Amino acid sequence: MADIRSRLHAVRDQIASHARACARGPEGVRLVAVSKTRPATDVAQALEAGQRDFGENYLQEALPKIEALANRGAVWHYIGRIQSNKTRELAAAFDWVQTVDRLKVAQRLDAQRSPDMLPLNICLQVNIDREPQKAGTLPEDVPALAAAASRLPRLRLRGLMAIPAATGDPARQRTSFSALRELFERLRTDGLELDTLSMGMSGDLAAAITEGSTMVRVGTAIFGPRG
Ligand SMILES: *Cc1c(COP(=O)(O)O)cnc(C)c1O
């Protein structure tokens, strides 16, 4: 029971020390607690420990949790694969959708986001290591997609997200993160007002923060191993 609180504090300490090690402030790295497969009671414990941002991968699993925890200040991020016939539910339930990787999905989210709600925050998911099985836009296609998505009025394009090829080698982790950061900086130079570089998970936090991550997505290190 006290475990989620203490692991959350440990992760926050880790983020702060990685940030300090590269002369960044810890407040520049936002923590998304990835609560996929965890019951709403676990999310409630994290909320009570001060955590606000939560990430979910599966719509059908997320919806009842979002409903059960309504009005408690949670900010919900969708970080799973997007089926285009599910965009209406995503647009209604989430604050962020981090895995937009094609224009059709962006257009549907824009059309379906209620005018009574704030614009939906989105990130474009980039297949930064060009893995055939992985979701995400290829790096060379990002500028055109970003330009088009940034013009959709019910969306607010915040930045880029990636899940690099799995490796325990910090040098290779940094190469992938650095490529994503360069793409992000190029878009900003081109005039897009982006503030979010969503990269880094339990196993590669240090490399991601060193390379400029502004948002890390951590599941296991907060909630324990997934069963
Ligand atoms: C599951 C998941 C995470 C969290 O992974 P952990 O290894 O549990 O920290 C982060 N991002 C995405 C997109 C995920 O699917």
PDB file of C-alpha atoms and ligand atoms in Angstrom:
ATOM      1  CA  MET A   1       0.000   0.000   0.000  1.00  0.00           C
ATOM      2  CA  ALA A   2       2.685   2.489   0.984  1.00  0.00           C
ATOM      3  CA  ASP A   3       4.696   1.048  -1.896  1.00  0.00           C
ATOM      4  CA  ILE A   4       3.240   3.179  -4.670  1.00  0.00           C
ATOM      5  CA  ARG A   5       3.887   6.359  -2.696  1.00  0.00           C
ATOM      6  CA  SER A   6       7.468   5.419  -1.874  1.00  0.00           C
ATOM      7  CA  ARG A   7       8.253   4.209  -5.410  1.00  0.00           C
ATOM      8  CA  LEU A   8       6.775   7.409  -6.801  1.00  0.00           C
ATOM      9  CA  HIS A   9       9.049   9.445  -4.562  1.00  0.00           C
ATOM     10  CA  ALA A  10      12.025   7.337  -5.606  1.00  0.00           C
ATOM     11  CA  VAL A  11      11.240   7.938  -9.296  1.00  0.00           C
ATOM     12  CA  ARG A  12      10.867  11.678  -8.662  1.00  0.00           C
ATOM     13  CA  ASP A  13      14.239  11.698  -6.883  1.00  0.00           C
ATOM     14  CA  GLN A  14      15.793   9.835  -9.792  1.00  0.00           C
ATOM     15  CA  ILE A  15      14.391  12.322 -12.307  1.00  0.00           C
ATOM     16  CA  ALA A  16      15.667  15.220 -10.216  1.00  0.00           C
ATOM     17  CA  SER A  17      19.152  13.786  -9.933  1.00  0.00           C
ATOM     18  CA  HIS A  18      19.387  12.996 -13.666  1.00  0.00           C
ATOM     19  CA  ALA A  19      18.201  16.534 -14.399  1.00  0.00           C
ATOM     20  CA  ARG A  20      20.721  18.087 -12.007  1.00  0.00           C
ATOM     21  CA  ALA A  21      23.505  15.972 -13.523  1.00  0.00           C
ATOM     22  CA  CYS A  22      23.009  17.757 -16.834  1.00  0.00           C
ATOM     23  CA  ALA A  23      22.320  21.177 -15.304  1.00  0.00           C
ATOM     24  CA  ARG A  24      18.568  21.051 -15.891  1.00  0.00           C
ATOM     25  CA  GLY A  25      15.836  21.827 -13.374  1.00  0.00           C
ATOM     26  CA  PRO A  26      13.702  18.831 -12.301  1.00  0.00           C
ATOM     27  CA  GLU A  27      10.531  20.864 -13.014  1.00  0.00           C
ATOM     28  CA  GLY A  28      11.430  20.678 -16.699  1.00  0.00           C
ATOM     29  CA  VAL A  29      10.688  16.951 -16.763  1.00  0.00           C
ATOM     30  CA  ARG A  30       7.030  15.996 -16.365  1.00  0.00           C
ATOM     31  CA  LEU A  31       6.281  12.500 -15.070  1.00  0.00           C
ATOM     32  CA  VAL A  32       3.486  10.461 -16.642  1.00  0.00           C
ATOM     33  CA  ALA A  33       2.661   7.440 -14.467  1.00  0.00           C
ATOM     34  CA  VAL A  34       1.782   4.625 -16.873  1.00  0.00           C
ATOM     35  CA  SER A  35      -1.150   2.850 -15.254  1.00  0.00           C
ATOM     36  CA  LYS A  36      -2.013   0.297 -17.958  1.00  0.00           C
ATOM     37  CA  THR A  37      -3.130  -3.018 -16.443  1.00  0.00           C
ATOM     38  CA  ARG A  38      -3.341  -1.412 -12.956  1.00  0.00           C
ATOM     39  CA  PRO A  39      -6.642  -1.121 -11.100  1.00  0.00           C
ATOM     40  CA  ALA A  40      -8.223   2.250 -10.365  1.00  0.00           C
ATOM     41  CA  THR A  41      -7.296   1.758  -6.710  1.00  0.00           C
ATOM     42  CA  ASP A  42      -3.597   1.916  -7.651  1.00  0.00           C
ATOM     43  CA  VAL A  43      -4.193   5.101  -9.610  1.00  0.00           C
ATOM     44  CA  ALA A  44      -6.072   6.533  -6.622  1.00  0.00           C
ATOM     45  CA  GLN A  45      -3.056   5.853  -4.409  1.00  0.00           C
ATOM     46  CA  ALA A  46      -0.776   7.648  -6.832  1.00  0.00           C
ATOM     47  CA  LEU A  47      -3.213  10.587  -6.943  1.00  0.00           C
ATOM     48  CA  GLU A  48      -3.163  10.742  -3.163  1.00  0.00           C
ATOM     49  CA  ALA A  49       0.635  10.835  -3.330  1.00  0.00           C
ATOM     50  CA  GLY A  50       0.460  13.923  -5.554  1.00  0.00           C
ATOM     51  CA  GLN A  51       0.808  12.346  -8.999  1.00  0.00           C
ATOM     52  CA  ARG A  52      -1.358  14.035 -11.666  1.00  0.00           C
ATOM     53  CA  ASP A  53      -0.469  12.667 -15.111  1.00  0.00           C
ATOM     54  CA  PHE A  54      -1.422   9.090 -16.026  1.00  0.00           C
ATOM     55  CA  GLY A  55      -0.806   7.115 -19.217  1.00  0.00           C
ATOM     56  CA  GLU A  56      -3.050   4.384 -20.600  1.00  0.00           C
ATOM     57  CA  ASN A  57      -2.594   2.089 -23.617  1.00  0.00           C
ATOM     58  CA  TYR A  58      -5.928   0.335 -23.972  1.00  0.00           C
ATOM     59  CA  LEU A  59      -9.103   2.310 -24.470  1.00  0.00           C
ATOM     60  CA  GLN A  60     -11.545  -0.256 -23.090  1.00  0.00           C
ATOM     61  CA  GLU A  61      -9.462  -0.641 -19.956  1.00  0.00           C
ATOM     62  CA  ALA A  62      -8.948   3.094 -19.516  1.00  0.00           C
ATOM     63  CA  LEU A  63     -12.536   4.325 -19.849  1.00  0.00           C
ATOM     64  CA  PRO A  64     -13.912   2.820 -16.606  1.00  0.00           C
ATOM     65  CA  LYS A  65     -10.847   4.043 -14.680  1.00  0.00           C
ATOM     66  CA  ILE A  66     -11.213   7.556 -16.044  1.00  0.00           C
ATOM     67  CA  GLU A  67     -14.861   7.510 -15.058  1.00  0.00           C
ATOM     68  CA  ALA A  68     -14.212   6.049 -11.599  1.00  0.00           C
ATOM     69  CA  LEU A  69     -11.646   8.765 -10.861  1.00  0.00           C
ATOM     70  CA  ALA A  70     -13.461  11.716 -12.424  1.00  0.00           C
ATOM     71  CA  ASN A  71     -13.066  15.129 -10.743  1.00  0.00           C
ATOM     72  CA  ARG A  72      -9.970  14.142  -8.800  1.00  0.00           C
ATOM     73  CA  GLY A  73      -7.561  16.186 -10.860  1.00  0.00           C
ATOM     74  CA  ALA A  74      -6.048  13.396 -12.953  1.00  0.00           C
ATOM     75  CA  VAL A  75      -4.726  14.296 -16.416  1.00  0.00           C
ATOM     76  CA  TRP A  76      -5.080  11.361 -18.831  1.00  0.00           C
ATOM     77  CA  HIS A  77      -2.637  10.600 -21.637  1.00  0.00           C
ATOM     78  CA  TYR A  78      -3.382   8.014 -24.295  1.00  0.00           C
ATOM     79  CA  ILE A  79      -0.136   6.270 -25.268  1.00  0.00           C
ATOM     80  CA  GLY A  80      -1.399   3.157 -27.085  1.00  0.00           C
ATOM     81  CA  ARG A  81      -2.023   2.283 -30.694  1.00  0.00           C
ATOM     82  CA  ILE A  82      -4.869   4.207 -32.277  1.00  0.00           C
ATOM     83  CA  GLN A  83      -7.576   2.486 -34.283  1.00  0.00           C
ATOM     84  CA  SER A  84      -9.265   5.142 -36.361  1.00  0.00           C
ATOM     85  CA  ASN A  85     -12.744   3.895 -35.424  1.00  0.00           C
ATOM     86  CA  LYS A  86     -11.943   4.682 -31.748  1.00  0.00           C
ATOM     87  CA  THR A  87     -10.999   8.317 -32.132  1.00  0.00           C
ATOM     88  CA  ARG A  88     -14.378   9.613 -30.930  1.00  0.00           C
ATOM     89  CA  GLU A  89     -13.955   7.932 -27.554  1.00  0.00           C
ATOM     90  CA  LEU A  90     -10.345   9.086 -27.307  1.00  0.00           C
ATOM     91  CA  ALA A  91     -11.341  12.680 -28.067  1.00  0.00           C
ATOM     92  CA  ALA A  92     -14.048  12.568 -25.401  1.00  0.00           C
ATOM     93  CA  ALA A  93     -12.115  10.932 -22.561  1.00  0.00           C
ATOM     94  CA  PHE A  94      -8.472  12.005 -22.767  1.00  0.00           C
ATOM     95  CA  ASP A  95      -6.546  15.242 -22.165  1.00  0.00           C
ATOM     96  CA  TRP A  96      -3.617  14.153 -24.317  1.00  0.00           C
ATOM     97  CA  VAL A  97      -3.164  11.691 -27.175  1.00  0.00           C
ATOM     98  CA  GLN A  98       0.564  11.067 -27.598  1.00  0.00           C
ATOM     99  CA  THR A  99       0.470   8.490 -30.380  1.00  0.00           C
ATOM    100  CA  VAL A 100      -0.917  10.343 -33.390  1.00  0.00           C
ATOM    101  CA  ASP A 101       0.969   9.030 -36.418  1.00  0.00           C
ATOM    102  CA  ARG A 102      -1.206   9.829 -39.422  1.00  0.00           C
ATOM    103  CA  LEU A 103      -3.209  12.773 -40.676  1.00  0.00           C
ATOM    104  CA  LYS A 104      -6.479  10.877 -40.876  1.00  0.00           C
ATOM    105  CA  VAL A 105      -6.351  10.234 -37.119  1.00  0.00           C
ATOM    106  CA  ALA A 106      -5.498  13.877 -36.386  1.00  0.00           C
ATOM    107  CA  GLN A 107      -8.395  15.060 -38.550  1.00  0.00           C
ATOM    108  CA  ARG A 108     -10.846  12.718 -36.859  1.00  0.00           C
ATOM    109  CA  LEU A 109      -9.702  13.738 -33.357  1.00  0.00           C
ATOM    110  CA  ASP A 110     -10.049  17.380 -34.375  1.00  0.00           C
ATOM    111  CA  ALA A 111     -13.534  16.899 -35.784  1.00  0.00           C
ATOM    112  CA  GLN A 112     -14.670  14.876 -32.763  1.00  0.00           C
ATOM    113  CA  ARG A 113     -13.258  16.963 -29.924  1.00  0.00           C
ATOM    114  CA  SER A 114     -16.195  18.732 -28.278  1.00  0.00           C
ATOM    115  CA  PRO A 115     -16.216  22.538 -28.524  1.00  0.00           C
ATOM    116  CA  ASP A 116     -17.084  22.527 -24.800  1.00  0.00           C
ATOM    117  CA  MET A 117     -13.711  21.026 -23.955  1.00  0.00           C
ATOM    118  CA  LEU A 118     -10.224  22.517 -24.151  1.00  0.00           C
ATOM    119  CA  PRO A 119      -8.374  21.590 -27.343  1.00  0.00           C
ATOM    120  CA  LEU A 120      -6.954  18.073 -27.215  1.00  0.00           C
ATOM    121  CA  ASN A 121      -3.195  18.043 -26.607  1.00  0.00           C
ATOM    122  CA  ILE A 122      -1.409  15.788 -29.045  1.00  0.00           C
ATOM    123  CA  CYS A 123       2.075  14.530 -29.738  1.00  0.00           C
ATOM    124  CA  LEU A 124       3.165  12.879 -32.954  1.00  0.00           C
ATOM    125  CA  GLN A 125       4.609   9.419 -32.429  1.00  0.00           C
ATOM    126  CA  VAL A 126       7.838   8.980 -34.379  1.00  0.00           C
ATOM    127  CA  ASN A 127       9.278   5.602 -35.364  1.00  0.00           C
ATOM    128  CA  ILE A 128      12.708   6.954 -34.606  1.00  0.00           C
ATOM    129  CA  ASP A 129      14.632   3.706 -35.181  1.00  0.00           C
ATOM    130  CA  ARG A 130      12.630   2.745 -38.279  1.00  0.00           C
ATOM    131  CA  GLU A 131      11.479  -0.566 -36.817  1.00  0.00           C
ATOM    132  CA  PRO A 132       9.108  -2.340 -39.215  1.00  0.00           C
ATOM    133  CA  GLN A 133       6.757  -3.627 -36.494  1.00  0.00           C
ATOM    134  CA  LYS A 134       6.529  -0.352 -34.604  1.00  0.00           C
ATOM    135  CA  ALA A 135       3.855   2.342 -34.846  1.00  0.00           C
ATOM    136  CA  GLY A 136       4.849   5.910 -35.565  1.00  0.00           C
ATOM    137  CA  THR A 137       5.594   8.212 -38.472  1.00  0.00           C
ATOM    138  CA  LEU A 138       8.967   7.883 -40.146  1.00  0.00           C
ATOM    139  CA  PRO A 139      11.229  10.840 -39.306  1.00  0.00           C
ATOM    140  CA  GLU A 140      11.216  12.247 -42.849  1.00  0.00           C
ATOM    141  CA  ASP A 141       7.394  12.398 -42.835  1.00  0.00           C
ATOM    142  CA  VAL A 142       7.157  14.286 -39.529  1.00  0.00           C
ATOM    143  CA  PRO A 143       7.527  17.889 -40.790  1.00  0.00           C
ATOM    144  CA  ALA A 144       4.562  17.660 -43.189  1.00  0.00           C
ATOM    145  CA  LEU A 145       2.367  15.882 -40.642  1.00  0.00           C
ATOM    146  CA  ALA A 146       3.309  18.392 -37.938  1.00  0.00           C
ATOM    147  CA  ALA A 147       2.505  21.339 -40.201  1.00  0.00           C
ATOM    148  CA  ALA A 148      -0.899  19.873 -41.083  1.00  0.00           C
ATOM    149  CA  ALA A 149      -1.752  18.854 -37.505  1.00  0.00           C
ATOM    150  CA  SER A 150      -0.776  22.261 -36.144  1.00  0.00           C
ATOM    151  CA  ARG A 151      -3.487  23.863 -38.295  1.00  0.00           C
ATOM    152  CA  LEU A 152      -6.344  21.809 -36.810  1.00  0.00           C
ATOM    153  CA  PRO A 153      -8.249  24.106 -34.429  1.00  0.00           C
ATOM    154  CA  ARG A 154      -9.516  21.551 -31.886  1.00  0.00           C
ATOM    155  CA  LEU A 155      -6.036  20.077 -31.428  1.00  0.00           C
ATOM    156  CA  ARG A 156      -2.993  21.577 -29.780  1.00  0.00           C
ATOM    157  CA  LEU A 157       0.177  20.050 -31.153  1.00  0.00           C
ATOM    158  CA  ARG A 158       2.577  19.889 -28.195  1.00  0.00           C
ATOM    159  CA  GLY A 159       5.496  17.889 -29.555  1.00  0.00           C
ATOM    160  CA  LEU A 160       6.932  14.488 -30.345  1.00  0.00           C
ATOM    161  CA  MET A 161       6.902  11.095 -28.663  1.00  0.00           C
ATOM    162  CA  ALA A 162       8.933   7.957 -29.383  1.00  0.00           C
ATOM    163  CA  ILE A 163       9.627   4.481 -28.077  1.00  0.00           C
ATOM    164  CA  PRO A 164      13.153   3.683 -29.313  1.00  0.00           C
ATOM    165  CA  ALA A 165      14.416   0.201 -30.140  1.00  0.00           C
ATOM    166  CA  ALA A 166      14.844  -1.782 -26.934  1.00  0.00           C
ATOM    167  CA  THR A 167      18.462  -1.806 -25.795  1.00  0.00           C
ATOM    168  CA  GLY A 168      20.248  -1.698 -22.463  1.00  0.00           C
ATOM    169  CA  ASP A 169      23.162   0.159 -24.023  1.00  0.00           C
ATOM    170  CA  PRO A 170      23.085   3.793 -22.835  1.00  0.00           C
ATOM    171  CA  ALA A 171      25.076   4.989 -25.862  1.00  0.00           C
ATOM    172  CA  ARG A 172      22.516   3.533 -28.272  1.00  0.00           C
ATOM    173  CA  GLN A 173      19.662   4.906 -26.163  1.00  0.00           C
ATOM    174  CA  ARG A 174      21.182   8.348 -26.423  1.00  0.00           C
ATOM    175  CA  THR A 175      21.606   8.084 -30.198  1.00  0.00           C
ATOM    176  CA  SER A 176      17.865   7.473 -30.645  1.00  0.00           C
ATOM    177  CA  PHE A 177      16.820  10.189 -28.196  1.00  0.00           C
ATOM    178  CA  SER A 178      19.225  12.647 -29.746  1.00  0.00           C
ATOM    179  CA  ALA A 179      17.711  12.006 -33.200  1.00  0.00           C
ATOM    180  CA  LEU A 180      14.242  12.731 -31.823  1.00  0.00           C
ATOM    181  CA  ARG A 181      15.443  15.909 -30.140  1.00  0.00           C
ATOM    182  CA  GLU A 182      17.021  17.133 -33.378  1.00  0.00           C
ATOM    183  CA  LEU A 183      13.764  16.582 -35.220  1.00  0.00           C
ATOM    184  CA  PHE A 184      11.911  18.460 -32.457  1.00  0.00           C
ATOM    185  CA  GLU A 185      14.329  21.366 -32.654  1.00  0.00           C
ATOM    186  CA  ARG A 186      14.028  21.522 -36.421  1.00  0.00           C
ATOM    187  CA  LEU A 187      10.227  21.840 -36.136  1.00  0.00           C
ATOM    188  CA  ARG A 188      10.624  24.639 -33.618  1.00  0.00           C
ATOM    189  CA  THR A 189      13.095  26.406 -35.873  1.00  0.00           C
ATOM    190  CA  ASP A 190      10.484  26.110 -38.631  1.00  0.00           C
ATOM    191  CA  GLY A 191       8.111  28.073 -36.379  1.00  0.00           C
ATOM    192  CA  LEU A 192       5.976  25.497 -34.565  1.00  0.00           C
ATOM    193  CA  GLU A 193       5.434  26.308 -30.884  1.00  0.00           C
ATOM    194  CA  LEU A 194       6.206  22.924 -29.365  1.00  0.00           C
ATOM    195  CA  ASP A 195       7.064  22.299 -25.712  1.00  0.00           C
ATOM    196  CA  THR A 196       6.950  18.520 -25.270  1.00  0.00           C
ATOM    197  CA  LEU A 197       9.532  15.879 -26.008  1.00  0.00           C
ATOM    198  CA  SER A 198       8.000  12.697 -24.603  1.00  0.00           C
ATOM    199  CA  MET A 199      10.780  10.161 -24.294  1.00  0.00           C
ATOM    200  CA  GLY A 200      12.143   7.925 -21.547  1.00  0.00           C
ATOM    201  CA  MET A 201      10.652   4.984 -19.637  1.00  0.00           C
ATOM    202  CA  SER A 202      11.728   2.991 -16.563  1.00  0.00           C
ATOM    203  CA  GLY A 203      14.766   1.492 -18.303  1.00  0.00           C
ATOM    204  CA  ASP A 204      16.188   4.523 -20.100  1.00  0.00           C
ATOM    205  CA  LEU A 205      15.338   7.565 -17.989  1.00  0.00           C
ATOM    206  CA  ALA A 206      18.883   8.837 -17.608  1.00  0.00           C
ATOM    207  CA  ALA A 207      19.667   8.797 -21.329  1.00  0.00           C
ATOM    208  CA  ALA A 208      16.342  10.460 -22.171  1.00  0.00           C
ATOM    209  CA  ILE A 209      16.774  13.283 -19.654  1.00  0.00           C
ATOM    210  CA  THR A 210      20.360  13.851 -20.736  1.00  0.00           C
ATOM    211  CA  GLU A 211      19.103  14.250 -24.309  1.00  0.00           C
ATOM    212  CA  GLY A 212      16.468  16.802 -23.372  1.00  0.00           C
ATOM    213  CA  SER A 213      13.303  14.875 -22.543  1.00  0.00           C
ATOM    214  CA  THR A 214      10.552  17.078 -21.080  1.00  0.00           C
ATOM    215  CA  MET A 215       8.179  14.198 -20.310  1.00  0.00           C
ATOM    216  CA  VAL A 216       8.964  10.669 -19.161  1.00  0.00           C
ATOM    217  CA  ARG A 217       6.490   7.782 -19.097  1.00  0.00           C
ATOM    218  CA  VAL A 218       7.112   5.395 -16.228  1.00  0.00           C
ATOM    219  CA  GLY A 219       5.065   2.335 -15.301  1.00  0.00           C
ATOM    220  CA  THR A 220       6.980  -0.496 -13.699  1.00  0.00           C
ATOM    221  CA  ALA A 221       9.196   1.664 -11.486  1.00  0.00           C
ATOM    222  CA  ILE A 222       6.070   3.195  -9.886  1.00  0.00           C
ATOM    223  CA  PHE A 223       3.496   0.419  -9.841  1.00  0.00           C
ATOM    224  CA  GLY A 224       5.787  -2.629  -9.734  1.00  0.00           C
ATOM    225  CA  PRO A 225       6.147  -5.421 -12.302  1.00  0.00           C
ATOM    226  CA  ARG A 226       3.103  -6.027 -14.483  1.00  0.00           C
ATOM    227  CA  GLY A 227       1.506  -9.394 -13.763  1.00  0.00           C
TER     228      GLY A 227
HETATM  229  C1  LIG B   1       4.142   0.606 -20.996  1.00  0.00           C
HETATM  230  C2  LIG B   1       4.646   1.877 -21.575  1.00  0.00           C
HETATM  231  C3  LIG B   1       5.489   2.715 -20.831  1.00  0.00           C
HETATM  232  C4  LIG B   1       5.992   2.396 -19.454  1.00  0.00           C
HETATM  233  O1  LIG B   1       6.891   1.346 -19.493  1.00  0.00           O
HETATM  234  P1  LIG B   1       7.643   0.857 -18.159  1.00  0.00           P
HETATM  235  O2  LIG B   1       8.744   0.024 -18.696  1.00  0.00           O
HETATM  236  O3  LIG B   1       6.625   0.082 -17.392  1.00  0.00           O
HETATM  237  O4  LIG B   1       8.113   2.053 -17.434  1.00  0.00           O
HETATM  238  C5  LIG B   1       5.876   3.917 -21.416  1.00  0.00           C
HETATM  239  N1  LIG B   1       5.469   4.277 -22.644  1.00  0.00           N
HETATM  240  C6  LIG B   1       4.663   3.492 -23.384  1.00  0.00           C
HETATM  241  C7  LIG B   1       4.230   3.940 -24.729  1.00  0.00           C
HETATM  242  C8  LIG B   1       4.229   2.275 -22.864  1.00  0.00           C
HETATM  243  O5  LIG B   1       3.428   1.502 -23.622  1.00  0.00           O
END
